[in-house]
Amino acid sequence: MQEKIKTLISNAKNALKSAANMSDLNSVKVAFLGKSGELTSVLRGMKDVPNDKKPLIGKLVNEARDAIQSFIQEKERILIAKETAEKLEKEKIDVTFKGTKKELGSLHPCTLVIEEILDIFTNLGFTVKHGPEVETDFYNFQALNIPKDHPAREMQDTFYITEDLLLRTHTSPVQVRTMQSVKPPIRVVNPGKVYRPDDDATHSPMFQQIEGLVVDEGITMCDLKGILEEFAKRLFNDPNAKTRLRPSFFPFTEPSVEVDVTCSMCHGKGCRLCKGTGWIEVLGAGIVNPKVLENSGIDPEKYSGFAFGLGIERIAMIKYGIPDMRMLFENDIRFLKQFK
Ligand code: FA5
């Protein structure tokens, strides 16, 4: 019996030696100390031990159980330490490792131009008003003194949705919507996307405009020129910038003008940008046609107004020296990065 107990202890030791993980350890525990384990079977043999030897053998069995339990505990400590070390190694994070730098984006040049222009006009006392991109024929054309089948419609090629619905070709319909909803004095700017079936180096099927409208008693061409000259000085950062008005035609303004500004690159001397003229064409404008005031519910006997409309992409091209409008829509990151 004593031999059996010795062998049991040494077997338990060997089994624990080869236990590589907690699951092996558990199997050893069950095999030696479990209900049908080896120690239990030794205990079962106690009935055959002579009575005088029973105290001694009993003591040896208890010692054997304590020894096996403490071997198991020791092994458990070793295995936990080993598994923790392995886990830490596997999930190691090097907090000193150099991170990857996230590049900051930048605003699109057109967005920069829109923000700058709106800033200038709001500082001059204008408010900002938006209108729908899908317009009715009435607001886009008829109310602006361009009846159906009028030849003036050819000035602005149009994407029609139905006979009466279209993608607005300019921001001028917002003039009418504003005059219908606000009583003079009116001083608004209307930014937004507009659409025309054009596509080349200086024309895009979708582009952006900003419309300006002032309506009050006694508004004249002098007010228009004064405001636009101040606008040009601020936009092109040139305190000496001048404007030049050339006669033009728009059905919704009378008289109508094209407005040129002294070239921002050569300051009027003549260069590549202004094709040697010293002037750059920036927008269309005029005195609001009395018919448009009437169509919008404003008394043309009492009130007069001026309006202007400019193309954002064109201004961005002038301001940043961009040779082809399509560059503004390609979203080439190398191009866009320059506007940080
Ligand atoms: C108009 O759209 C008038 N509504 C402007 C106006 C408003 C005049 C108020 C008088 C009073 P025009 O068709 O010229 O006008 O367009 C204005 C500007 O939009 C042009 O000077 C040009 O810079 C820009 N533009 C016109 N077509 C395109 C296009 N396809 N792509 C990019 N920009 C364009």
PDB file of C-alpha atoms in Angstrom, residues 107-111 113 201-202 204 206-208 311-318 320-332 335-336 339:
ATOM      1  CA  LEU A 107     -12.392  73.920 -48.978  1.00  0.00           C
ATOM      2  CA  HIS A 108     -13.075  73.758 -52.711  1.00  0.00           C
ATOM      3  CA  PRO A 109     -11.997  76.940 -54.524  1.00  0.00           C
ATOM      4  CA  CYS A 110     -15.623  77.586 -55.539  1.00  0.00           C
ATOM      5  CA  THR A 111     -16.725  77.293 -51.910  1.00  0.00           C
ATOM      6  CA  VAL A 113     -15.204  82.202 -53.576  1.00  0.00           C
ATOM      7  CA  ALA A 201     -13.120  74.855 -71.203  1.00  0.00           C
ATOM      8  CA  THR A 202     -15.124  77.887 -70.018  1.00  0.00           C
ATOM      9  CA  SER A 204     -20.011  73.602 -67.568  1.00  0.00           C
ATOM     10  CA  MET A 206     -23.758  72.649 -63.848  1.00  0.00           C
ATOM     11  CA  PHE A 207     -22.265  75.829 -62.491  1.00  0.00           C
ATOM     12  CA  GLN A 208     -22.952  78.280 -59.702  1.00  0.00           C
ATOM     13  CA  GLY A 311     -20.674  83.022 -62.329  1.00  0.00           C
ATOM     14  CA  ILE A 312     -18.733  81.583 -59.394  1.00  0.00           C
ATOM     15  CA  GLU A 313     -16.509  79.297 -61.495  1.00  0.00           C
ATOM     16  CA  ARG A 314     -15.558  82.232 -63.708  1.00  0.00           C
ATOM     17  CA  ILE A 315     -14.605  84.345 -60.663  1.00  0.00           C
ATOM     18  CA  ALA A 316     -12.588  81.408 -59.228  1.00  0.00           C
ATOM     19  CA  MET A 317     -10.758  81.071 -62.567  1.00  0.00           C
ATOM     20  CA  ILE A 318      -9.891  84.788 -62.579  1.00  0.00           C
ATOM     21  CA  TYR A 320      -6.754  81.812 -58.894  1.00  0.00           C
ATOM     22  CA  GLY A 321      -5.549  81.876 -62.536  1.00  0.00           C
ATOM     23  CA  ILE A 322      -7.267  78.555 -63.411  1.00  0.00           C
ATOM     24  CA  PRO A 323      -7.011  78.004 -67.191  1.00  0.00           C
ATOM     25  CA  ASP A 324      -9.776  75.383 -67.674  1.00  0.00           C
ATOM     26  CA  MET A 325     -13.144  75.305 -65.863  1.00  0.00           C
ATOM     27  CA  ARG A 326     -13.174  71.483 -65.947  1.00  0.00           C
ATOM     28  CA  MET A 327     -10.329  71.460 -63.405  1.00  0.00           C
ATOM     29  CA  LEU A 328     -12.880  72.718 -60.873  1.00  0.00           C
ATOM     30  CA  PHE A 329     -14.983  69.578 -61.335  1.00  0.00           C
ATOM     31  CA  GLU A 330     -12.334  66.852 -61.721  1.00  0.00           C
ATOM     32  CA  ASN A 331     -11.507  66.898 -57.985  1.00  0.00           C
ATOM     33  CA  ASP A 332      -7.858  66.015 -58.584  1.00  0.00           C
ATOM     34  CA  PHE A 335      -5.145  70.592 -57.729  1.00  0.00           C
ATOM     35  CA  LEU A 336      -7.403  70.959 -54.678  1.00  0.00           C
ATOM     36  CA  PHE A 339      -6.180  75.956 -51.895  1.00  0.00           C
TER      37      PHE A 339
END
